[in-house]
Amino acid sequence: MKKLRPRRSDKEEQNQQEQKETKEISGFRDYPLTVDKILTWASYAFPNNEIVYWPPGGSRASVTFSQFADRVRRVAAALMDLGLRSGKPWEFGSKIAVMEWDTLRYVDLFYAIPSIGSTLFTVNIRLAPHEVMYTMSIAKPDALVINIDDFEPFIKPILDNIKTIKLVIYMSDRSKGPSQDYGIKTVPYEELLKHEPLKEFPEIDERTPATMLFTSGTTGPPKGVYFTHRQLALHASSVTIALSYPPYNIGVKDVSMPLIPLFHVHGWGTPYVVMLSGTRKYVLPGRYDWGHILRLIHDEGVTYTGGVPTILYVLLTHPDSSKYDLRGLRFGNGGSAMPEGLYNAAKARGIIVASGYGMTETAPVLTMAYLRPEYLNWSEDEKKQLVLRTGLPIPLVQLRVVDEQDNDVPMDGKTIGELVVWSPWIAKEYLDDPEKTRNAWRNGWFHTGDVAVWFPDGYIFIVDRLKDVIKSGGEWISSVKLESIISTHPAVGEVAVIGVPHEKWGERPVAIVVPKPGERITEDEIRNYLMQFVGRGEIPKWWLPDKIIIVEAELPKTSTGKIDKKLLRDRFKDEFT
Amino acid sequence: MKKLRPRRSDKEEQNQQEQKETKEISGFRDYPLTVDKILTWASYAFPNNEIVYWPPGGSRASVTFSQFADRVRRVAAALMDLGLRSGKPWEFGSKIAVMEWDTLRYVDLFYAIPSIGSTLFTVNIRLAPHEVMYTMSIAKPDALVINIDDFEPFIKPILDNIKTIKLVIYMSDRSKGPSQDYGIKTVPYEELLKHEPLKEFPEIDERTPATMLFTSGTTGPPKGVYFTHRQLALHASSVTIALSYPPYNIGVKDVSMPLIPLFHVHGWGTPYVVMLSGTRKYVLPGRYDWGHILRLIHDEGVTYTGGVPTILYVLLTHPDSSKYDLRGLRFGNGGSAMPEGLYNAAKARGIIVASGYGMTETAPVLTMAYLRPEYLNWSEDEKKQLVLRTGLPIPLVQLRVVDEQDNDVPMDGKTIGELVVWSPWIAKEYLDDPEKTRNAWRNGWFHTGDVAVWFPDGYIFIVDRLKDVIKSGGEWISSVKLESIISTHPAVGEVAVIGVPHEKWGERPVAIVVPKPGERITEDEIRNYLMQFVGRGEIPKWWLPDKIIIVEAELPKTSTGKIDKKLLRDRFKDEFT
């Protein structure tokens, strides 16, 4: 039977057809830089590379990049089904708070949550409970994903205080469920992994917020920042390139187990970097247990790790340490300057150490102490002086060291100024804090609050946090430099130098020294030791600490494992009164 | 004297002040991905790395990256003073045609022209004069920068035909000036280098067209495409990462002299890649002279080069070749598949060869035959089979092999389909050719016009250009596969297999074979040789060429050094009639 159609409809159809054709004249599809692109590519390019999850006391699990991509697609699809939604350029959609150790599940979430346009809020589980609550009150998450084995006691107080949360997803290594009814929708993480995998990741603008996190708040309450897909992708790409430079030389053959918690500034970008680097194996140790970690380094053949100096110290001094051969292991240092004494101790074990630098607000990496080709033939001692510096900017980063008027200070390795930076991955703003934002972003440069010198060769060295630098008689004394020197004394275990209020000078330096286990040390020994460096012109005489206090207990640490100088300053504030 | 101002004006000033303050609440400065950022960073990070320019018959010149950045800033400032202007997102400002060999000046221009928002039009000087004129008539350049030592005869005809050109800048290795008055403003390039350097590069949107170039036009007139800053920067970053993978292993220690002319698809991105890779030395050989190039490889200690297979062939067969030790040299192959015979010959000299693939429309690199970590312990022969493939996608590239309905063909290494791709650096459109654009960009994927298979492991192999593939009795025969096999015969120098019209089968393969110098070969020998591969099941019997034609002359080449099959098809079109 022949269909009859009115002419008018024919005309309409023709119009529609023409419109469609016009629209399709260029079928060009723009390519947004979103983190799912890294995964889609890496699971094709390196499908057999491995991610190993082996928590202390638990069993070893391993997935290939290809299997991992499947997990992410399942979790992403499930999260969409649970009603979690995409944001827009510079605007949040759903925000998902995660409280977890370094697990495979966490790495899933580094891809799955942003891939659907939602924001991964990496809760700093090392903060004090009231601080965790404070960050949550600013972040206002829509959902909570939580390790129920270790953090269940947090659930009730969080739900009582943070009313935006409508969903709890719980994770367990022991198939554990919640021990009570929280009066809210709860879903086991394993359920998400059973969902049909997403075929195509949804199209997300590259400026959609992908992650949210908080500074560790050593100068006041933690401050929130967020990062877009574009920022994370470009950060990962530059870190990958810089890690290929000597002395890191990280490539496809490496086995990577950075000891930067994933809740601490994206674990320095590791979940994304291992994919771009083609890293043969990425090892996740769960909750940090040093005996277990040392065993993993050996059993999994780890070739690259990293963290704050304290972690290197622990790896070297742990009772089990001497059982293992650590030769050839590379350690990327960050968070604090690497004390020369610790460098030497690591070197004696055959570990290759190189520094890096960054901050929460910068995603984090800004500099790495890589070696220029012309330095490769230098002596070990000359190279040491370079890799102990804070480094050179990684690709695309611009930096300057400036005075209070934002003018460059001389590149003489001596004149101290504030480090200001510009790169594609610096936080746009502090959450709910326009004043702090305005104060950091001045004249088009982000002001780090770190005090540095730059050398004639362009390498920089962070001499202090602006808040830790000691102001004596209108001049600055670098606590970091003094600490590094004292750390080279063979009997010194830990050291902190702080500024203590002083009637005449404003502030004067005080050193707090912890001897190595079984060692004894006196104030005079340290003073005489420092005098040798004064004699060689390495530090001026007036930098010498007025007091050197020997203590037996370990120094207090912040949630990120750095020495808590705020607390020390408070404890010793009356030394000169 | 006290100035009196009406209250109203005070109020206005206050308003303005308030507006200013509001605007500055967030001082965040976005970071556009423009190519000047690569330079600004690299000249800080690797100031002492070197760029060497040593033309044949000329003298060696060398600048550091730091001096190079100064040159670029001078040229950029001078170009702005000469009235050249910035474009906008996806819109051209001034377009500057450059006709030049691989010189330091050309590398200056790869940064200087885009850095001011103008577009670098890299004229393919290997095209026939009428084709050059054709590309210029499409491009409509505002200025011409030209090597006057070699191309002065082009100036008058170009100016006669291309009326948009208002300025000629001439370059010479011999301080030569124009031999006549062209009735147009002419400026020596050396003058630009004397300009005060630009302090800050102007702010340019990252989607501003940075370069413009034309396909070599083997299927019709050359087609124009353009690339934005963002595309070039992301391309360079991904190529840098992929070059760090084995077997390339390119790092800061390398000396790079790719033999891809800079007018040919950005010299595969080399001017940008050497900066991101921190390459110790980048060598520019001027006009290609093979004896000179072999000497440069030796004298400058070149460790990495690359180009089309013909270039490797020339490096191996040049009369001077045997004088030099080429062990350890890496050769990145592209443009055409690497014939196995050529690979073996290079291997015998200790050269490490690995293939890559791309096209003008894709900036160009899409794949590289890098080795996954699990393959590193394979035998040399197994690895050879991988690096001879077209490779794996470089970071961020997505690809598929599809049938005519854009459905994936099986990943079996046998089923032939068209390669379609998506990456952040694919041309948005063909200049003045919406139909060709629409035809290439279909269903969100760019259709390469290349015929490929994909293996179960994800590696792809380009079996032919869609236009070169031989269609016999409704089935496809890969000319590339037949060529690769024939090339392994010890007496074969060059080979091309083409489809020739055939009454019964539509097309049948014909092989044109050039013996090695001093060798003799017969049709029967080649046929018997091919039969061994049929016997081993490597090719079906019906793929055997119906004719094998032995010729003594070198095969004709296109402007990019590939064998000109269009010309051969034309020459042998009547073989079966």
Short mmCIF file of N, CA and C in Angstrom, two decimals, chain A residues 24-33 37-38 40-41 44-49 90 206-207 230 234 237 240-241 244-246 252-253 276-278 280 370-376 392-399 411 422-424 426-428 434 437-438 441 444-445 454 458-460, chain B residues 24-33 37-38 40-41 44-49 90 206-207 230 234 237 240-241 244-246 252-253 276-278 280 370-376 392-399 411 422-424 426-428 434 437-438 441 444-445 454 458-460:
data_model
loop_
_atom_site.label_atom_id
_atom_site.label_comp_id
_atom_site.label_asym_id
_atom_site.label_seq_id
_atom_site.Cartn_x
_atom_site.Cartn_y
_atom_site.Cartn_z
N GLU A 24 25.91 19.62 10.50
CA GLU A 24 26.94 18.59 10.36
C GLU A 24 28.00 18.92 9.32
N ILE A 25 27.95 20.17 8.80
CA ILE A 25 28.94 20.52 7.78
C ILE A 25 30.33 20.27 8.32
N SER A 26 30.59 20.74 9.56
CA SER A 26 31.81 20.30 10.19
C SER A 26 31.42 19.36 11.32
N GLY A 27 31.82 18.12 11.23
CA GLY A 27 31.52 17.15 12.28
C GLY A 27 32.61 17.11 13.33
N PHE A 28 33.49 18.12 13.32
CA PHE A 28 34.59 18.19 14.28
C PHE A 28 34.11 17.97 15.70
N ARG A 29 34.81 17.13 16.45
CA ARG A 29 34.47 16.92 17.85
C ARG A 29 35.65 17.35 18.70
N ASP A 30 35.44 18.38 19.48
CA ASP A 30 36.49 18.88 20.36
C ASP A 30 36.84 17.79 21.38
N TYR A 31 38.05 17.86 21.91
CA TYR A 31 38.54 16.81 22.82
C TYR A 31 38.83 17.45 24.17
N PRO A 32 37.88 17.38 25.09
CA PRO A 32 38.16 17.97 26.41
C PRO A 32 39.16 17.13 27.18
N LEU A 33 40.02 17.82 27.90
CA LEU A 33 41.04 17.14 28.72
C LEU A 33 40.42 16.68 30.03
N LYS A 37 39.97 10.29 29.97
CA LYS A 37 40.75 10.11 28.73
C LYS A 37 42.07 9.40 29.03
N ILE A 38 42.66 9.74 30.18
CA ILE A 38 43.92 9.09 30.55
C ILE A 38 43.68 7.59 30.71
N THR A 40 41.09 5.69 29.53
CA THR A 40 40.69 5.04 28.28
C THR A 40 41.92 4.75 27.43
N TRP A 41 42.81 5.73 27.37
CA TRP A 41 44.03 5.53 26.59
C TRP A 41 44.93 4.47 27.23
N TYR A 44 44.13 0.87 26.97
CA TYR A 44 44.36 0.35 25.61
C TYR A 44 45.87 0.17 25.37
N ALA A 45 46.63 1.19 25.79
CA ALA A 45 48.07 1.19 25.49
C ALA A 45 48.84 0.19 26.35
N PHE A 46 48.49 0.10 27.62
CA PHE A 46 49.20 -0.77 28.57
C PHE A 46 48.22 -1.67 29.31
N PRO A 47 47.46 -2.50 28.57
CA PRO A 47 46.38 -3.27 29.22
C PRO A 47 46.88 -4.24 30.28
N ASN A 48 48.12 -4.70 30.15
CA ASN A 48 48.61 -5.74 31.06
C ASN A 48 49.40 -5.19 32.24
N ASN A 49 49.62 -3.89 32.26
CA ASN A 49 50.25 -3.31 33.46
C ASN A 49 49.34 -3.60 34.65
N TRP A 90 33.65 25.25 36.27
CA TRP A 90 33.91 25.95 37.54
C TRP A 90 32.75 25.83 38.52
N GLU A 206 36.05 20.29 30.43
CA GLU A 206 37.32 20.06 31.11
C GLU A 206 37.52 20.98 32.30
N ARG A 207 36.69 22.02 32.42
CA ARG A 207 36.82 22.91 33.58
C ARG A 207 35.83 22.57 34.69
N ARG A 230 40.97 19.52 33.59
CA ARG A 230 42.08 20.06 32.81
C ARG A 230 43.32 20.24 33.68
N LEU A 234 46.80 18.13 32.97
CA LEU A 234 48.03 18.82 32.60
C LEU A 234 49.10 18.64 33.69
N SER A 237 50.55 15.17 33.20
CA SER A 237 51.40 15.12 32.01
C SER A 237 52.77 15.73 32.30
N THR A 240 54.74 13.50 34.67
CA THR A 240 55.23 12.33 33.94
C THR A 240 56.51 12.67 33.18
N ILE A 241 56.50 13.80 32.50
CA ILE A 241 57.70 14.20 31.74
C ILE A 241 58.86 14.45 32.69
N SER A 244 60.68 11.52 33.98
CA SER A 244 61.54 10.81 33.03
C SER A 244 62.96 11.40 33.02
N TYR A 245 63.13 12.57 33.61
CA TYR A 245 64.47 13.18 33.67
C TYR A 245 65.31 12.50 34.74
N PRO A 246 66.65 12.55 34.61
CA PRO A 246 67.50 12.08 35.71
C PRO A 246 67.39 13.03 36.90
N VAL A 252 58.57 2.82 31.84
CA VAL A 252 57.64 1.69 31.84
C VAL A 252 58.12 0.51 32.68
N LYS A 253 59.44 0.44 32.92
CA LYS A 253 59.97 -0.72 33.64
C LYS A 253 59.78 -0.63 35.15
N LEU A 276 50.08 7.49 32.60
CA LEU A 276 50.80 8.16 31.51
C LEU A 276 52.24 7.64 31.39
N SER A 277 52.84 7.32 32.53
CA SER A 277 54.22 6.80 32.50
C SER A 277 54.29 5.38 31.98
N GLY A 278 53.16 4.71 31.90
CA GLY A 278 53.17 3.30 31.50
C GLY A 278 53.79 2.41 32.56
N ARG A 280 54.89 -0.21 34.92
CA ARG A 280 54.59 -1.64 34.86
C ARG A 280 53.70 -2.11 36.01
N TYR A 370 65.47 17.82 39.26
CA TYR A 370 66.06 16.99 38.20
C TYR A 370 67.40 17.56 37.77
N LEU A 371 68.16 16.74 37.09
CA LEU A 371 69.52 17.12 36.69
C LEU A 371 69.56 17.51 35.23
N ARG A 372 70.13 18.64 34.95
CA ARG A 372 70.34 19.02 33.55
C ARG A 372 71.39 18.10 32.93
N PRO A 373 71.33 17.93 31.59
CA PRO A 373 72.28 16.98 30.98
C PRO A 373 73.74 17.34 31.26
N GLU A 374 74.04 18.63 31.36
CA GLU A 374 75.45 19.02 31.55
C GLU A 374 75.96 18.69 32.95
N TYR A 375 75.05 18.30 33.86
CA TYR A 375 75.49 17.97 35.22
C TYR A 375 75.69 16.47 35.42
N LEU A 376 75.33 15.67 34.40
CA LEU A 376 75.32 14.22 34.62
C LEU A 376 76.71 13.66 34.90
N LEU A 392 63.96 22.65 39.98
CA LEU A 392 63.64 23.46 38.81
C LEU A 392 62.15 23.27 38.51
N PRO A 393 61.54 24.25 37.86
CA PRO A 393 60.12 24.09 37.54
C PRO A 393 59.90 22.90 36.62
N ILE A 394 58.85 22.13 36.85
CA ILE A 394 58.50 21.06 35.92
C ILE A 394 57.84 21.71 34.70
N PRO A 395 57.72 20.97 33.59
CA PRO A 395 57.24 21.59 32.34
C PRO A 395 56.00 22.46 32.52
N LEU A 396 56.09 23.62 31.93
CA LEU A 396 55.04 24.65 31.86
C LEU A 396 54.95 25.54 33.09
N VAL A 397 55.64 25.17 34.18
CA VAL A 397 55.58 26.02 35.37
C VAL A 397 56.49 27.24 35.20
N GLN A 398 55.98 28.41 35.56
CA GLN A 398 56.79 29.61 35.63
C GLN A 398 56.89 30.01 37.10
N LEU A 399 58.06 30.47 37.50
CA LEU A 399 58.22 30.89 38.89
C LEU A 399 59.18 32.07 38.99
N MET A 411 69.16 36.86 41.57
CA MET A 411 69.35 35.39 41.50
C MET A 411 70.75 35.06 41.99
N TRP A 422 53.20 30.40 38.48
CA TRP A 422 52.08 30.36 37.53
C TRP A 422 52.20 29.06 36.76
N SER A 423 51.12 28.31 36.70
CA SER A 423 51.13 27.05 35.94
C SER A 423 49.68 26.73 35.59
N PRO A 424 49.46 25.74 34.72
CA PRO A 424 48.07 25.44 34.35
C PRO A 424 47.28 24.74 35.46
N ILE A 426 47.01 25.62 39.07
CA ILE A 426 46.94 26.26 40.38
C ILE A 426 45.48 26.55 40.71
N ALA A 427 45.10 26.27 41.95
CA ALA A 427 43.71 26.44 42.37
C ALA A 427 43.23 27.87 42.06
N LYS A 428 42.02 27.94 41.55
CA LYS A 428 41.45 29.24 41.19
C LYS A 428 41.14 30.07 42.43
N PRO A 434 37.25 34.70 49.86
CA PRO A 434 37.74 35.60 48.81
C PRO A 434 38.95 36.42 49.27
N THR A 437 41.95 34.31 48.88
CA THR A 437 42.18 34.16 47.44
C THR A 437 42.87 35.41 46.88
N ARG A 438 42.32 36.56 47.22
CA ARG A 438 42.86 37.83 46.72
C ARG A 438 44.29 38.02 47.19
N TRP A 441 46.47 35.39 45.01
CA TRP A 441 46.55 35.72 43.59
C TRP A 441 46.74 37.23 43.44
N GLY A 444 48.70 38.63 39.04
CA GLY A 444 48.71 37.51 38.09
C GLY A 444 49.56 36.33 38.54
N TRP A 445 50.12 36.40 39.72
CA TRP A 445 50.97 35.30 40.22
C TRP A 445 50.39 34.77 41.52
N TRP A 454 66.78 32.03 44.83
CA TRP A 454 67.07 31.39 43.55
C TRP A 454 68.52 31.61 43.20
N GLY A 458 69.30 29.12 38.26
CA GLY A 458 67.85 28.97 38.15
C GLY A 458 67.23 28.01 39.14
N TYR A 459 68.02 27.11 39.73
CA TYR A 459 67.47 26.23 40.76
C TYR A 459 66.98 27.09 41.93
N ILE A 460 65.90 26.67 42.55
CA ILE A 460 65.46 27.39 43.74
C ILE A 460 65.67 26.53 44.97
N GLU B 24 38.87 42.43 41.14
CA GLU B 24 40.11 41.83 41.63
C GLU B 24 39.91 40.91 42.81
N ILE B 25 38.64 40.67 43.19
CA ILE B 25 38.42 39.81 44.34
C ILE B 25 39.12 38.47 44.14
N SER B 26 38.94 37.90 42.94
CA SER B 26 39.80 36.77 42.62
C SER B 26 40.79 37.23 41.56
N GLY B 27 42.05 37.18 41.90
CA GLY B 27 43.08 37.60 40.94
C GLY B 27 43.57 36.45 40.10
N PHE B 28 42.85 35.33 40.14
CA PHE B 28 43.23 34.13 39.39
C PHE B 28 43.54 34.48 37.93
N ARG B 29 44.64 33.97 37.44
CA ARG B 29 45.00 34.17 36.04
C ARG B 29 45.03 32.81 35.36
N ASP B 30 44.14 32.62 34.43
CA ASP B 30 44.10 31.36 33.69
C ASP B 30 45.39 31.21 32.89
N TYR B 31 45.74 29.98 32.56
CA TYR B 31 47.01 29.70 31.90
C TYR B 31 46.71 29.08 30.54
N PRO B 32 46.68 29.88 29.49
CA PRO B 32 46.41 29.28 28.18
C PRO B 32 47.61 28.46 27.70
N LEU B 33 47.31 27.35 27.05
CA LEU B 33 48.36 26.48 26.51
C LEU B 33 48.85 27.03 25.18
N LYS B 37 54.78 29.31 25.98
CA LYS B 37 54.96 28.77 27.34
C LYS B 37 56.03 27.68 27.36
N ILE B 38 56.05 26.88 26.30
CA ILE B 38 57.06 25.82 26.22
C ILE B 38 58.45 26.45 26.21
N THR B 40 59.36 29.59 27.19
CA THR B 40 59.67 30.33 28.41
C THR B 40 60.14 29.35 29.50
N TRP B 41 59.42 28.22 29.58
CA TRP B 41 59.80 27.23 30.57
C TRP B 41 61.16 26.60 30.23
N TYR B 44 64.32 28.42 30.81
CA TYR B 44 64.64 28.52 32.24
C TYR B 44 65.15 27.16 32.74
N ALA B 45 64.47 26.10 32.34
CA ALA B 45 64.79 24.77 32.87
C ALA B 45 66.09 24.21 32.29
N PHE B 46 66.29 24.41 31.00
CA PHE B 46 67.47 23.86 30.30
C PHE B 46 68.20 24.96 29.53
N PRO B 47 68.67 26.00 30.23
CA PRO B 47 69.21 27.18 29.51
C PRO B 47 70.44 26.85 28.68
N ASN B 48 71.19 25.82 29.08
CA ASN B 48 72.46 25.54 28.40
C ASN B 48 72.35 24.48 27.32
N ASN B 49 71.16 23.90 27.15
CA ASN B 49 70.98 22.98 26.03
C ASN B 49 71.22 23.76 24.75
N TRP B 90 40.01 30.22 16.85
CA TRP B 90 39.62 29.62 15.56
C TRP B 90 39.58 30.64 14.42
N GLU B 206 44.33 30.12 23.60
CA GLU B 206 45.00 28.89 23.17
C GLU B 206 44.38 28.27 21.91
N ARG B 207 43.21 28.75 21.53
CA ARG B 207 42.59 28.22 20.31
C ARG B 207 42.84 29.11 19.09
N ARG B 230 46.90 25.25 21.43
CA ARG B 230 46.55 24.14 22.31
C ARG B 230 46.84 22.80 21.65
N LEU B 234 49.65 20.18 23.20
CA LEU B 234 49.25 18.85 23.68
C LEU B 234 49.88 17.75 22.83
N SER B 237 53.48 17.43 23.99
CA SER B 237 53.55 16.80 25.30
C SER B 237 53.38 15.28 25.18
N THR B 240 56.42 13.74 23.47
CA THR B 240 57.53 13.71 24.42
C THR B 240 57.43 12.49 25.34
N ILE B 241 56.23 12.27 25.86
CA ILE B 241 56.04 11.11 26.75
C ILE B 241 56.27 9.81 25.98
N SER B 244 59.76 8.76 25.39
CA SER B 244 60.50 8.27 26.56
C SER B 244 60.31 6.76 26.73
N TYR B 245 59.35 6.19 26.03
CA TYR B 245 59.12 4.74 26.12
C TYR B 245 60.18 4.00 25.30
N PRO B 246 60.45 2.72 25.66
CA PRO B 246 61.31 1.91 24.79
C PRO B 246 60.59 1.59 23.48
N VAL B 252 67.11 13.53 28.23
CA VAL B 252 67.93 14.75 28.22
C VAL B 252 69.32 14.52 27.63
N LYS B 253 69.77 13.27 27.63
CA LYS B 253 71.13 13.00 27.16
C LYS B 253 71.24 12.97 25.64
N LEU B 276 60.55 20.16 25.47
CA LEU B 276 59.91 19.42 26.57
C LEU B 276 60.76 18.22 27.00
N SER B 277 61.43 17.59 26.02
CA SER B 277 62.27 16.44 26.34
C SER B 277 63.56 16.85 27.04
N GLY B 278 63.87 18.13 27.03
CA GLY B 278 65.15 18.58 27.59
C GLY B 278 66.34 18.10 26.78
N ARG B 280 69.51 17.52 24.99
CA ARG B 280 70.78 18.21 25.17
C ARG B 280 71.19 19.05 23.97
N TYR B 370 55.94 1.74 20.24
CA TYR B 370 56.70 1.56 21.48
C TYR B 370 56.43 0.17 22.05
N LEU B 371 57.30 -0.22 22.96
CA LEU B 371 57.22 -1.57 23.53
C LEU B 371 56.62 -1.52 24.92
N ARG B 372 55.65 -2.37 25.14
CA ARG B 372 55.11 -2.51 26.49
C ARG B 372 56.15 -3.16 27.39
N PRO B 373 56.06 -2.90 28.71
CA PRO B 373 57.11 -3.44 29.59
C PRO B 373 57.22 -4.96 29.52
N GLU B 374 56.08 -5.64 29.30
CA GLU B 374 56.12 -7.11 29.31
C GLU B 374 56.81 -7.67 28.07
N TYR B 375 57.09 -6.81 27.08
CA TYR B 375 57.75 -7.31 25.86
C TYR B 375 59.26 -7.10 25.89
N LEU B 376 59.74 -6.39 26.92
CA LEU B 376 61.15 -6.00 26.90
C LEU B 376 62.10 -7.20 26.93
N LEU B 392 51.07 1.70 18.67
CA LEU B 392 50.02 1.92 19.66
C LEU B 392 49.75 3.43 19.72
N PRO B 393 48.55 3.81 20.14
CA PRO B 393 48.26 5.24 20.23
C PRO B 393 49.19 5.93 21.24
N ILE B 394 49.67 7.11 20.93
CA ILE B 394 50.44 7.87 21.92
C ILE B 394 49.44 8.47 22.92
N PRO B 395 49.93 8.93 24.08
CA PRO B 395 49.01 9.35 25.14
C PRO B 395 47.87 10.26 24.65
N LEU B 396 46.69 9.93 25.10
CA LEU B 396 45.43 10.64 24.86
C LEU B 396 44.76 10.31 23.52
N VAL B 397 45.48 9.63 22.62
CA VAL B 397 44.88 9.28 21.34
C VAL B 397 43.92 8.09 21.50
N GLN B 398 42.76 8.20 20.92
CA GLN B 398 41.83 7.07 20.84
C GLN B 398 41.72 6.68 19.37
N LEU B 399 41.64 5.38 19.11
CA LEU B 399 41.53 4.93 17.72
C LEU B 399 40.69 3.67 17.63
N MET B 411 39.22 -7.50 16.17
CA MET B 411 40.64 -7.26 16.46
C MET B 411 41.40 -8.57 16.26
N TRP B 422 40.61 9.92 17.31
CA TRP B 422 40.20 11.12 18.06
C TRP B 422 41.34 11.47 19.00
N SER B 423 41.76 12.70 18.99
CA SER B 423 42.82 13.15 19.89
C SER B 423 42.68 14.66 20.02
N PRO B 424 43.42 15.26 20.97
CA PRO B 424 43.27 16.72 21.14
C PRO B 424 43.92 17.54 20.01
N ILE B 426 43.63 17.06 16.34
CA ILE B 426 43.22 16.79 14.96
C ILE B 426 42.62 18.06 14.36
N ALA B 427 42.98 18.33 13.10
CA ALA B 427 42.52 19.56 12.44
C ALA B 427 41.01 19.65 12.47
N LYS B 428 40.51 20.84 12.74
CA LYS B 428 39.07 21.04 12.84
C LYS B 428 38.42 20.96 11.48
N PRO B 434 34.27 22.41 2.94
CA PRO B 434 33.35 21.81 3.93
C PRO B 434 32.98 20.37 3.58
N THR B 437 35.70 18.14 4.76
CA THR B 437 35.66 18.17 6.22
C THR B 437 34.57 17.23 6.73
N ARG B 438 33.39 17.38 6.12
CA ARG B 438 32.24 16.57 6.54
C ARG B 438 32.52 15.08 6.31
N TRP B 441 35.21 14.03 9.17
CA TRP B 441 34.66 14.03 10.53
C TRP B 441 33.26 13.44 10.50
N GLY B 444 31.72 11.76 14.98
CA GLY B 444 32.63 12.18 16.04
C GLY B 444 34.05 11.66 15.91
N TRP B 445 34.32 10.93 14.84
CA TRP B 445 35.65 10.39 14.62
C TRP B 445 36.23 10.93 13.32
N TRP B 454 43.73 -4.28 13.19
CA TRP B 454 44.20 -4.21 14.58
C TRP B 454 44.30 -5.60 15.14
N GLY B 458 46.04 -5.00 20.44
CA GLY B 458 45.78 -3.57 20.31
C GLY B 458 46.70 -2.83 19.36
N TYR B 459 47.85 -3.42 19.03
CA TYR B 459 48.72 -2.77 18.04
C TYR B 459 47.96 -2.70 16.70
N ILE B 460 48.20 -1.62 15.97
CA ILE B 460 47.60 -1.56 14.64
C ILE B 460 48.69 -1.66 13.59
#
